[in-house]
Amino acid sequence: MASLQQRLPENVPGDFFVDSTCIDCDTCRQLAPDVFRDHGDQCSVYRQPETSDETRKAMMALVACPTGSIGSTEKHDPHIGIDAFPCALADDVYFCGFTSEDSFGAWSYLIQRPEHEGGNILVDSPRFATQLVKSIDAMGGVRTMLLTHKDDVADHQRFRERFGCDRIMHAADGAARFGVERAVSGVEPVQLENDLLAIPTPGHTRGHMVFLYRNRFLFTGDHLAGSSSRNGLTAFRSVAWYSWPEQIRSMERLLDYEFEWVLPGHGDIHHADAPLMRRQLEECVAWMKTRT
Ligand code: SF4
């Protein structure tokens, strides 16, 4: 629950505000860019919502915030934000909201599929929030949980206990330590299902993986994200904990695949047709090589 006493001075006056517990995960800005901005090391409200749609997005940000740092002085129906998640992105892919402080507000995603097509897939772990768990249950539960890397596992164990899902993770990121049901090893891609491929991408961490679904959606963890300032794609040099050169090589290997959506844990979602996405990936690789 955000505290009015800790309201950041960078907020404009009015209803919504961010308090000093903000960890600058950027989720609020991504969800409601007309209301929230990153003013440096934290986010704040730079413009109060004026329409019902802007209020709805501000309430979604309030619910999704990992640290409960967003508050409002007026009363709003909390279900405006709560019931918006999981939030449809495209086809059968949803953003879960309810990010976790344990994974620094990383975004997680739900793929909703009928049981006969393999059942639902959770990509990385959201916060184990009662309201979200109920919604996921109503959408068919979770059969499989894909974990891109060790930083974004959050409440994976509780989702496993609640839904009995099988978790998939790379051995080099501690799959055994986390007790996951299936470990991937090496750097060769692994066909998990007909339309689902695990691609090891060491760099951010040693056992980082991305997951390609239907040759359309690439779940990229902390490996790759959209960037409006670069007008395409970007990668994060300052958090390449394992190896930046290795991350560049991993990125080059992604040129072998076709996809239209980049769905990251941190950073912006990016959508482009496959040929443009490929060009943007080439540009990103070239840019990464200048940042050694
Ligand atoms: S979602 Fe919460 S923690 Fe993340 S930047 Fe916004 S206010 Fe800060």
XYZ file of C-alpha atoms and ligand atoms in Angstrom:
300
model
C 0.000 0.000 0.000
C 1.531 3.307 -1.053
C 2.008 5.955 1.600
C 0.886 9.548 1.128
C 3.566 10.600 3.619
C 6.200 9.158 1.290
C 4.737 10.711 -1.876
C 7.623 11.627 -4.179
C 7.952 15.388 -4.837
C 8.276 14.693 -8.581
C 4.572 13.723 -8.784
C 2.230 16.363 -10.136
C -0.552 17.344 -7.675
C -3.720 15.290 -7.798
C -5.178 11.849 -7.310
C -2.523 9.302 -8.339
C 1.012 9.313 -6.937
C 4.141 7.179 -6.553
C 5.882 6.916 -3.199
C 9.538 6.594 -2.288
C 9.493 2.758 -2.233
C 9.534 2.682 -6.071
C 12.351 0.440 -7.389
C 12.214 1.887 -10.915
C 11.135 -1.307 -12.670
C 9.340 0.806 -15.331
C 6.168 -1.293 -15.355
C 3.877 1.689 -14.683
C 5.385 3.743 -17.514
C 4.990 0.838 -19.917
C 1.354 0.257 -18.937
C 0.258 3.892 -18.659
C 2.756 6.107 -20.508
C 0.309 9.030 -20.512
C 0.387 9.107 -16.703
C 3.747 7.790 -15.467
C 7.276 8.686 -16.459
C 10.741 7.702 -15.363
C 12.231 10.897 -13.901
C 15.660 9.358 -13.198
C 16.084 6.677 -10.580
C 12.359 6.316 -9.947
C 8.999 6.813 -11.635
C 6.332 9.404 -10.854
C 3.030 10.760 -12.109
C 3.641 13.557 -14.612
C 0.003 13.903 -15.705
C -3.143 12.843 -13.874
C -5.563 10.555 -15.771
C -8.352 12.500 -17.467
C -10.373 9.809 -19.208
C -11.814 6.520 -17.940
C -9.335 4.630 -20.114
C -6.380 6.516 -18.595
C -7.767 5.810 -15.106
C -8.120 2.130 -15.987
C -4.501 1.978 -17.142
C -3.327 3.794 -13.998
C -5.222 1.227 -11.907
C -3.618 -1.591 -13.895
C -0.214 -0.067 -13.102
C -1.200 0.160 -9.427
C -2.022 -3.565 -9.412
C 0.997 -4.610 -11.458
C 3.518 -2.592 -9.411
C 5.792 -5.068 -7.577
C 6.270 -2.891 -4.511
C 2.831 -1.364 -3.983
C 4.373 2.050 -4.595
C 1.411 3.555 -6.474
C -1.475 5.095 -4.583
C -4.510 7.291 -5.126
C -6.214 9.765 -2.843
C -9.633 9.211 -4.417
C -11.527 5.943 -4.162
C -11.486 3.712 -7.251
C -12.940 0.252 -7.718
C -9.831 -1.982 -7.372
C -11.353 -4.495 -9.775
C -10.774 -2.031 -12.611
C -7.115 -2.990 -12.315
C -7.331 -6.491 -10.861
C -9.759 -7.907 -13.414
C -7.720 -6.544 -16.316
C -5.148 -9.317 -15.791
C -4.173 -11.515 -17.467
C -4.327 -8.928 -20.203
C -4.621 -10.081 -23.834
C -1.702 -9.112 -26.097
C -2.233 -11.083 -29.306
C -3.703 -14.484 -30.264
C -3.596 -16.665 -27.142
C -0.810 -14.724 -25.366
C -1.485 -12.628 -22.237
C 0.543 -10.391 -19.931
C 0.025 -11.483 -16.302
C 0.520 -8.133 -14.521
C 1.051 -8.658 -10.751
C 4.829 -8.434 -11.038
C 7.029 -9.569 -8.161
C 9.656 -7.612 -6.288
C 11.664 -10.867 -6.088
C 12.248 -10.605 -9.836
C 12.543 -6.792 -9.821
C 9.175 -6.386 -11.473
C 9.947 -8.694 -14.415
C 6.987 -9.331 -16.699
C 5.529 -12.808 -17.060
C 3.154 -14.143 -19.686
C 0.411 -16.737 -20.022
C -0.275 -18.748 -23.169
C -3.815 -20.086 -23.080
C -4.283 -23.329 -24.986
C -6.883 -26.095 -24.801
C -5.824 -29.244 -22.941
C -5.687 -31.236 -26.184
C -3.095 -28.757 -27.480
C -0.932 -29.172 -24.390
C -2.634 -26.835 -21.923
C -1.623 -23.447 -20.620
C 1.940 -22.205 -20.345
C 3.261 -19.662 -17.886
C 6.441 -17.915 -18.998
C 8.396 -16.810 -15.911
C 6.679 -16.277 -12.610
C 4.354 -13.462 -11.609
C 3.535 -12.694 -7.978
C 1.415 -15.454 -6.432
C -1.508 -13.095 -5.828
C -4.856 -14.658 -4.934
C -6.801 -12.658 -7.528
C -4.394 -13.544 -10.338
C -4.277 -17.208 -9.358
C -8.095 -17.321 -9.458
C -8.139 -15.765 -12.913
C -5.490 -18.157 -14.214
C -7.431 -21.060 -12.720
C -10.573 -19.890 -14.524
C -8.562 -19.761 -17.760
C -7.496 -23.394 -17.391
C -4.631 -23.355 -14.875
C -1.004 -23.973 -15.782
C 0.393 -27.165 -17.339
C 3.911 -25.948 -18.088
C 6.089 -23.202 -16.677
C 9.002 -21.915 -18.752
C 11.730 -20.167 -16.783
C 14.007 -17.964 -18.877
C 16.656 -17.608 -16.158
C 17.330 -17.642 -12.458
C 16.490 -13.967 -11.742
C 12.849 -14.189 -12.783
C 11.646 -17.314 -10.973
C 9.804 -15.374 -8.177
C 6.949 -17.586 -6.896
C 7.558 -20.549 -9.253
C 7.344 -23.067 -6.407
C 3.907 -21.859 -5.311
C 2.581 -22.054 -8.882
C 3.985 -25.577 -9.104
C 2.237 -26.534 -5.868
C -1.066 -24.909 -6.870
C -1.312 -26.132 -10.462
C 1.077 -29.118 -10.604
C 2.824 -27.607 -13.620
C 6.118 -28.961 -14.944
C 8.854 -26.344 -14.866
C 11.535 -26.105 -17.555
C 14.813 -24.300 -16.990
C 18.452 -24.477 -18.052
C 20.789 -26.602 -15.920
C 23.440 -23.877 -15.878
C 21.054 -21.474 -14.115
C 20.454 -23.815 -11.195
C 17.605 -26.013 -12.461
C 18.546 -28.713 -9.930
C 18.776 -26.215 -7.073
C 15.334 -24.837 -7.932
C 13.964 -28.401 -8.124
C 12.479 -27.989 -11.593
C 11.042 -31.016 -13.361
C 12.947 -30.670 -16.652
C 16.406 -29.229 -17.190
C 17.806 -28.183 -20.560
C 21.580 -28.320 -21.035
C 24.106 -27.179 -23.631
C 23.552 -24.475 -26.257
C 21.577 -26.416 -28.864
C 17.873 -25.539 -29.223
C 15.439 -28.050 -27.751
C 12.063 -28.699 -29.392
C 9.753 -28.815 -26.369
C 6.594 -29.219 -28.455
C 5.728 -28.910 -32.160
C 5.302 -25.162 -31.875
C 7.529 -24.436 -28.898
C 11.305 -24.195 -28.956
C 13.737 -23.522 -26.093
C 16.819 -21.638 -27.319
C 19.744 -21.343 -24.891
C 21.083 -17.779 -24.990
C 23.946 -17.468 -22.485
C 24.971 -13.904 -21.756
C 22.796 -12.188 -19.174
C 23.255 -15.360 -17.126
C 25.082 -18.547 -18.028
C 21.872 -20.561 -18.393
C 19.616 -17.924 -19.907
C 17.080 -19.189 -22.463
C 14.507 -17.630 -24.758
C 11.387 -19.464 -25.919
C 9.947 -19.331 -29.430
C 6.234 -20.038 -29.750
C 4.586 -20.655 -33.135
C 7.475 -18.913 -34.906
C 5.719 -15.709 -33.920
C 6.273 -14.960 -30.253
C 9.748 -14.804 -28.728
C 9.816 -14.684 -24.926
C 13.156 -13.065 -24.279
C 13.653 -12.757 -20.503
C 16.492 -10.294 -19.951
C 18.163 -11.007 -23.289
C 16.415 -8.670 -25.726
C 13.721 -5.975 -25.595
C 12.079 -3.300 -27.668
C 13.424 0.243 -27.548
C 11.659 3.365 -28.756
C 14.875 5.398 -28.484
C 16.668 2.934 -30.778
C 13.569 2.574 -32.959
C 13.832 -1.192 -32.747
C 15.581 -3.596 -30.417
C 18.048 -3.304 -27.579
C 20.020 -5.359 -25.066
C 21.310 -4.405 -21.649
C 25.115 -4.185 -21.435
C 25.167 -3.150 -17.752
C 23.374 -6.306 -16.617
C 25.215 -8.876 -18.725
C 26.206 -10.642 -15.513
C 27.774 -13.656 -17.227
C 29.301 -12.436 -20.512
C 28.531 -9.633 -22.965
C 30.517 -11.238 -25.843
C 28.599 -14.459 -25.203
C 25.337 -12.502 -25.247
C 26.268 -11.038 -28.647
C 26.917 -14.546 -29.989
C 23.590 -15.711 -28.554
C 21.870 -12.770 -30.230
C 23.443 -13.635 -33.585
C 22.068 -17.168 -33.309
C 18.558 -15.717 -33.058
C 18.956 -14.544 -36.661
C 18.254 -18.182 -37.608
C 14.640 -17.787 -36.467
C 11.565 -15.929 -37.582
C 9.373 -14.057 -35.109
C 7.119 -11.008 -34.916
C 6.842 -10.331 -31.206
C 9.571 -9.740 -28.615
C 8.102 -10.259 -25.139
C 10.739 -9.390 -22.530
C 10.959 -9.631 -18.751
C 12.306 -6.087 -18.592
C 12.021 -3.400 -21.230
C 9.406 -2.719 -23.868
C 7.364 -5.254 -25.784
C 8.116 -4.979 -29.498
C 6.036 -6.008 -32.505
C 7.034 -5.895 -36.172
C 6.569 -8.094 -39.210
C 9.177 -10.821 -39.526
C 11.399 -9.184 -42.208
C 11.527 -5.887 -40.304
C 12.185 -7.700 -37.029
C 15.112 -9.476 -38.648
C 16.584 -6.188 -39.886
C 16.172 -4.674 -36.450
C 17.847 -7.691 -34.872
C 20.796 -7.316 -37.271
C 21.043 -3.630 -36.327
C 20.913 -4.522 -32.653
C 23.727 -7.062 -33.029
C 25.855 -4.509 -34.889
C 25.181 -1.929 -32.166
C 26.045 -4.430 -29.423
C 29.417 -5.022 -31.064
C 30.232 -1.335 -30.621
C 29.635 -1.583 -26.887
C 32.298 -4.060 -25.807
S 5.621 -0.070 -11.251
Fe 6.012 0.544 -9.134
S 8.164 -0.018 -8.728
Fe 7.851 -0.099 -10.918
S 8.511 1.925 -11.632
Fe 6.303 2.056 -11.318
S 6.031 2.776 -9.222
Fe 8.151 2.093 -9.430
